Coordinates of C-alpha atoms in Angstrom, one line a residue:
P9 CA -1.1 -2.1 5.9
L10 CA -2.8 -1.1 2.3
L11 CA -1.3 0.7 -0.5
P12 CA -1.5 4.3 0.4
H13 CA -3.7 6.5 -1.5
P14 CA -1.8 7.8 -4.7
T15 CA -2.6 11.4 -3.8
R16 CA -1.2 11.3 -0.3
G17 CA 2.5 10.6 -0.8
P18 CA 5.4 13.0 -0.1
R19 CA 5.8 13.6 -3.9
T20 CA 2.2 14.8 -4.2
Q21 CA 2.7 17.2 -1.3
M22 CA 5.8 18.6 -3.0
M23 CA 3.8 19.2 -6.2
Q24 CA 0.9 20.8 -4.3
R25 CA 2.9 23.3 -2.3
P26 CA 4.4 25.1 -5.3
L27 CA 0.9 25.2 -6.8
S28 CA -0.4 26.9 -3.7
E29 CA 2.5 29.4 -3.8
R30 CA 1.9 30.3 -7.5
T31 CA -1.8 30.6 -6.8
A32 CA -1.2 33.0 -3.9
M33 CA 1.1 35.0 -6.1
M34 CA -1.5 35.3 -8.8
A35 CA -4.0 36.5 -6.2
A36 CA -1.6 39.2 -5.1
V37 CA -1.0 40.3 -8.7
A38 CA -4.8 40.5 -9.2
T39 CA -5.2 42.6 -6.1
V40 CA -2.5 45.0 -7.4
V41 CA -4.2 45.3 -10.7
F42 CA -7.5 45.9 -9.0
I43 CA -6.0 48.8 -6.9
S44 CA -4.4 50.3 -10.0
L45 CA -7.6 50.1 -12.1
F46 CA -9.6 51.5 -9.2
S47 CA -7.3 54.5 -8.9
R48 CA -7.5 55.1 -12.6
A49 CA -11.3 55.0 -12.4
L50 CA -11.3 57.6 -9.7
Q51 CA -9.1 59.9 -11.9
L52 CA -11.4 59.6 -14.9
G53 CA -14.6 59.7 -12.9
V54 CA -17.0 56.9 -12.4
A55 CA -20.6 57.7 -13.0
F56 CA -23.6 55.8 -14.1
V57 CA -26.3 58.4 -14.5
P58 CA -29.5 58.7 -16.5
N59 CA -29.5 61.1 -19.5
T60 CA -33.2 62.1 -18.8
G61 CA -35.3 62.7 -15.7
P62 CA -35.1 65.0 -12.8
F63 CA -31.6 64.0 -11.9
K64 CA -30.1 64.8 -15.3
E65 CA -28.9 68.3 -14.3
S66 CA -27.8 67.3 -10.8
S67 CA -25.6 64.4 -11.8
M68 CA -22.0 65.1 -10.6
Q69 CA -18.6 63.8 -11.6
I70 CA -15.5 63.7 -9.4
A71 CA -12.7 65.5 -11.2
P72 CA -9.1 64.3 -11.0
H73 CA -7.7 65.1 -7.5
R74 CA -4.1 65.9 -7.6
L75 CA -1.7 67.7 -5.3
G76 CA -2.2 71.4 -5.4
G77 CA -5.4 71.1 -7.2
A78 CA -9.0 71.3 -6.3
V79 CA -12.0 69.0 -6.4
E80 CA -14.4 70.3 -9.1
A81 CA -18.0 69.3 -9.9
R82 CA -19.6 69.6 -13.2
A83 CA -22.7 68.2 -14.9
L84 CA -22.6 65.2 -17.1
T85 CA -24.3 65.5 -20.4
N86 CA -22.4 63.1 -22.6
L87 CA -23.9 59.8 -21.3
S88 CA -26.6 58.1 -23.3
I89 CA -29.2 55.7 -22.0
G90 CA -27.7 52.2 -21.6
G91 CA -24.2 53.5 -22.7
I92 CA -20.9 52.9 -21.0
N93 CA -18.1 55.4 -21.1
E94 CA -14.4 54.7 -20.4
A95 CA -14.9 55.0 -16.7
S96 CA -17.7 52.4 -16.8
K97 CA -15.5 50.0 -18.6
L98 CA -12.8 50.4 -16.0
G99 CA -15.3 49.9 -13.3
L100 CA -16.3 46.5 -14.9
L101 CA -12.6 45.6 -15.2
C102 CA -12.2 46.4 -11.5
A103 CA -15.1 44.2 -10.5
G104 CA -13.7 41.3 -12.7
A105 CA -10.3 41.7 -11.2
A106 CA -11.7 41.6 -7.6
A107 CA -13.7 38.5 -8.4
A108 CA -10.7 36.8 -9.9
G109 CA -8.5 37.7 -6.9
L110 CA -11.2 36.3 -4.6
I111 CA -11.4 33.0 -6.5
L112 CA -7.7 32.6 -6.6
S113 CA -7.3 33.3 -2.9
L114 CA -9.9 30.7 -2.0
R115 CA -8.2 28.2 -4.3
A116 CA -4.8 28.9 -2.7
S117 CA -6.2 28.5 0.8
H118 CA -8.0 25.2 -0.2
V119 CA -4.7 23.7 -1.6
V120 CA -2.8 24.8 1.4
R121 CA -5.4 23.2 3.8
R122 CA -5.3 20.0 1.6
C123 CA -1.5 19.8 1.8
E124 CA -1.5 20.3 5.5
G125 CA -4.2 17.7 6.0
D126 CA -2.3 15.1 3.9
S127 CA 1.1 15.7 5.5
S128 CA 0.2 13.6 8.5
D129 CA -0.5 10.5 6.4
S130 CA 3.2 10.2 5.4
S131 CA 4.2 9.2 8.9
D132 CA 2.1 6.0 8.6
W133 CA 3.9 4.8 5.5
T134 CA 6.1 1.7 6.0
G135 CA 8.6 1.2 3.1
A136 CA 10.3 -1.9 1.8
Q137 CA 13.1 -1.7 4.4
G138 CA 10.7 -1.6 7.3
F139 CA 8.8 -4.7 6.1
S140 CA 12.0 -6.5 5.2
A141 CA 13.3 -5.9 8.8
L142 CA 10.4 -7.8 10.2
S143 CA 12.0 -11.1 9.2
E144 CA 15.5 -10.1 10.4
A145 CA 15.0 -11.9 13.7
V146 CA 14.0 -15.2 12.1
P147 CA 16.9 -17.6 12.4
L148 CA 18.1 -20.0 9.6
K149 CA 19.1 -23.5 10.3
F150 CA 19.1 -25.1 6.8
E151 CA 18.8 -23.2 3.6
N152 CA 17.3 -24.6 0.4
I153 CA 20.6 -26.2 -0.8
E154 CA 21.1 -28.0 2.6
V155 CA 17.5 -29.2 2.5
A156 CA 18.0 -30.7 -0.9
Q157 CA 21.1 -32.5 0.5
I158 CA 19.0 -34.2 3.2
L159 CA 15.8 -34.9 1.2
P160 CA 15.7 -36.9 -2.0
H161 CA 12.9 -34.8 -3.5
R162 CA 13.5 -32.3 -6.3
Y163 CA 11.5 -29.7 -8.3
P164 CA 8.6 -29.5 -8.6
F165 CA 8.0 -31.7 -5.5
L166 CA 10.5 -30.3 -3.0
L167 CA 8.1 -28.5 -0.8
V168 CA 10.4 -27.2 2.0
D169 CA 12.3 -24.0 1.2
K170 CA 14.2 -23.6 4.5
V171 CA 14.3 -24.7 8.1
V172 CA 14.3 -22.0 10.8
A173 CA 14.4 -24.1 13.9
F174 CA 15.7 -27.6 14.5
E175 CA 16.2 -29.9 17.5
P176 CA 18.0 -33.1 16.5
G177 CA 15.9 -36.2 17.0
K178 CA 12.9 -34.2 18.3
R179 CA 11.3 -31.5 16.1
A180 CA 11.8 -28.9 13.4
V181 CA 10.1 -25.7 12.0
G182 CA 10.2 -25.2 8.3
V183 CA 8.9 -22.7 5.7
K184 CA 7.1 -23.3 2.4
N185 CA 6.7 -20.1 0.3
V186 CA 3.6 -20.5 -1.9
T187 CA 4.0 -18.9 -5.3
A188 CA 1.6 -18.5 -8.2
N189 CA 4.0 -20.1 -10.8
E190 CA 3.8 -23.6 -9.2
P191 CA 2.4 -26.2 -11.6
Q192 CA -0.5 -27.3 -9.4
F193 CA -2.2 -23.9 -9.7
T194 CA -2.8 -24.2 -13.4
G195 CA -5.6 -26.7 -12.6
H196 CA -6.3 -26.2 -8.9
F197 CA -8.0 -23.9 -9.7
P198 CA -7.5 -21.8 -12.8
D199 CA -9.7 -18.9 -11.6
R200 CA -9.1 -19.4 -7.9
P201 CA -5.8 -20.9 -7.1
I202 CA -5.7 -22.8 -3.8
M203 CA -2.9 -25.0 -2.5
P204 CA -4.2 -28.6 -2.5
G205 CA -4.5 -30.1 1.0
V206 CA -2.6 -33.2 0.1
L207 CA 0.4 -31.0 -0.9
M208 CA 0.3 -29.2 2.5
V209 CA 0.4 -32.6 4.2
E210 CA 3.2 -33.7 1.9
A211 CA 5.2 -30.5 2.7
M212 CA 4.8 -31.3 6.4
A213 CA 5.8 -34.9 5.8
Q214 CA 9.0 -33.7 4.1
L215 CA 9.8 -31.6 7.1
G216 CA 9.4 -34.7 9.2
G217 CA 11.8 -36.4 6.9
I218 CA 14.4 -33.8 7.8
V219 CA 14.1 -34.8 11.4
C220 CA 14.1 -38.6 10.7
L221 CA 16.9 -38.6 8.1
Q222 CA 19.5 -37.2 10.5
P223 CA 21.2 -38.4 13.6
P224 CA 20.3 -39.4 16.2
V225 CA 17.3 -41.0 14.5
T226 CA 19.1 -42.5 11.5
D227 CA 22.3 -42.0 9.6
G228 CA 20.4 -40.6 6.6
K229 CA 21.0 -43.6 4.5
G230 CA 17.6 -44.7 3.4
E231 CA 14.2 -43.3 2.8
F232 CA 11.0 -42.7 4.8
F233 CA 7.6 -43.5 3.3
F234 CA 4.0 -42.8 4.4
A235 CA 2.6 -45.7 6.3
G236 CA -0.5 -44.0 7.7
I237 CA -2.1 -40.6 8.6
D238 CA -4.8 -39.8 11.1
G239 CA -6.7 -36.8 12.4
V240 CA -6.2 -34.4 9.5
K241 CA -8.1 -31.1 9.8
F242 CA -7.8 -28.2 7.4
R243 CA -8.6 -24.9 9.1
K244 CA -7.6 -22.2 6.5
K245 CA -7.1 -22.1 2.8
V246 CA -3.6 -21.5 1.5
V247 CA -3.2 -19.4 -1.6
P248 CA -0.3 -18.0 -3.7
G249 CA 1.6 -15.3 -1.7
D250 CA 1.1 -17.1 1.6
T251 CA 4.0 -18.4 3.7
L252 CA 3.2 -21.8 5.2
V253 CA 5.1 -22.2 8.4
M254 CA 5.2 -25.9 9.5
E255 CA 6.2 -27.7 12.7
M256 CA 6.8 -31.4 13.0
E257 CA 7.5 -33.3 16.2
L258 CA 8.7 -36.8 16.6
T259 CA 6.6 -38.6 19.2
K260 CA 7.9 -42.2 18.8
F261 CA 10.5 -44.1 16.8
R262 CA 10.8 -47.9 16.8
E263 CA 14.3 -48.5 15.3
K264 CA 13.8 -52.3 15.2
F265 CA 10.8 -52.0 12.9
G266 CA 11.8 -48.7 11.3
I267 CA 8.5 -47.0 12.3
A268 CA 8.3 -43.4 13.2
K269 CA 5.3 -41.5 14.7
M270 CA 5.0 -37.7 14.3
T271 CA 2.5 -34.9 14.8
G272 CA 2.4 -31.6 13.1
K273 CA 0.7 -28.2 12.5
A274 CA 1.1 -25.5 9.9
Y275 CA 0.2 -21.8 10.1
V276 CA -0.3 -18.8 7.8
D277 CA 0.0 -15.4 9.3
G278 CA -0.1 -16.9 12.7
K279 CA -3.4 -18.7 12.1
L280 CA -3.7 -22.4 12.0
A281 CA -4.1 -23.7 8.5
V282 CA -3.8 -27.5 8.9
E283 CA -3.1 -29.9 11.7
V284 CA -2.4 -33.6 11.7
K285 CA -2.8 -35.6 14.8
E286 CA -0.5 -38.4 13.8
F287 CA 1.8 -39.3 10.9
T288 CA 3.2 -42.8 10.5
F289 CA 6.4 -43.3 8.5
A290 CA 8.2 -46.5 7.5
F291 CA 12.0 -46.3 7.2
V292 CA 13.5 -48.4 4.4
K293 CA 17.2 -49.0 4.5
P294 CA 19.2 -49.2 1.2
A295 CA 19.8 -52.7 -0.1

């Protein structure tokens, strides 16, 4: 999975919900203001009438209607052409308040729908604990310190970080974590770092050494050197951030001549990255 969209996290939802509540409250206030202004307009009398023409004398105004009173009608004579009295101003305020209330209501409903639509995305989020738990079932046979006690290699050329499976005298599965701060990536290549194929083969050979430098193959006193390699195929590039999982299997060991034959494969994300049909090692005992 990709990083989630920054506007779809639980924190964003918590920020959006108070916003929708405030917007709905503002819409309610605008509605109350509208009702109040509309009532005031009815009390003062709302009329937009011409000052001239046949309807001048018949123009009517609604008088204040209160309890115990009566509705009166009288002619309006104080309006000029294009003029706006107090009632007209209140009418415009009513229209503005109604428009504002409508806009705020629409905005509130839009935010609410957006929050509801994004809430389902939070269930797809996998945090650090979830990803870390994926490797919980991976066993550990030799940690980095134990690997360094078996192999003579040291930084920056110790290319086996740990061993997760081991059958004495037969085979082993080891891990190489590829990181961007390794020295080979400063020149291979500066703008596109790729782990050199020879280093992948070297890492596999070191894993083979862990098999051969322990009983029952040898007593660990001595060193194994490359004597030959055959059938190398690179299937996938390996870059910083990858985890190279290697497997080496001992196919033959001639103790008299100190010659070992092995075969191996390495994977990244379950896909084959490199395979070697046959390694040949020569065991040299200490003088």
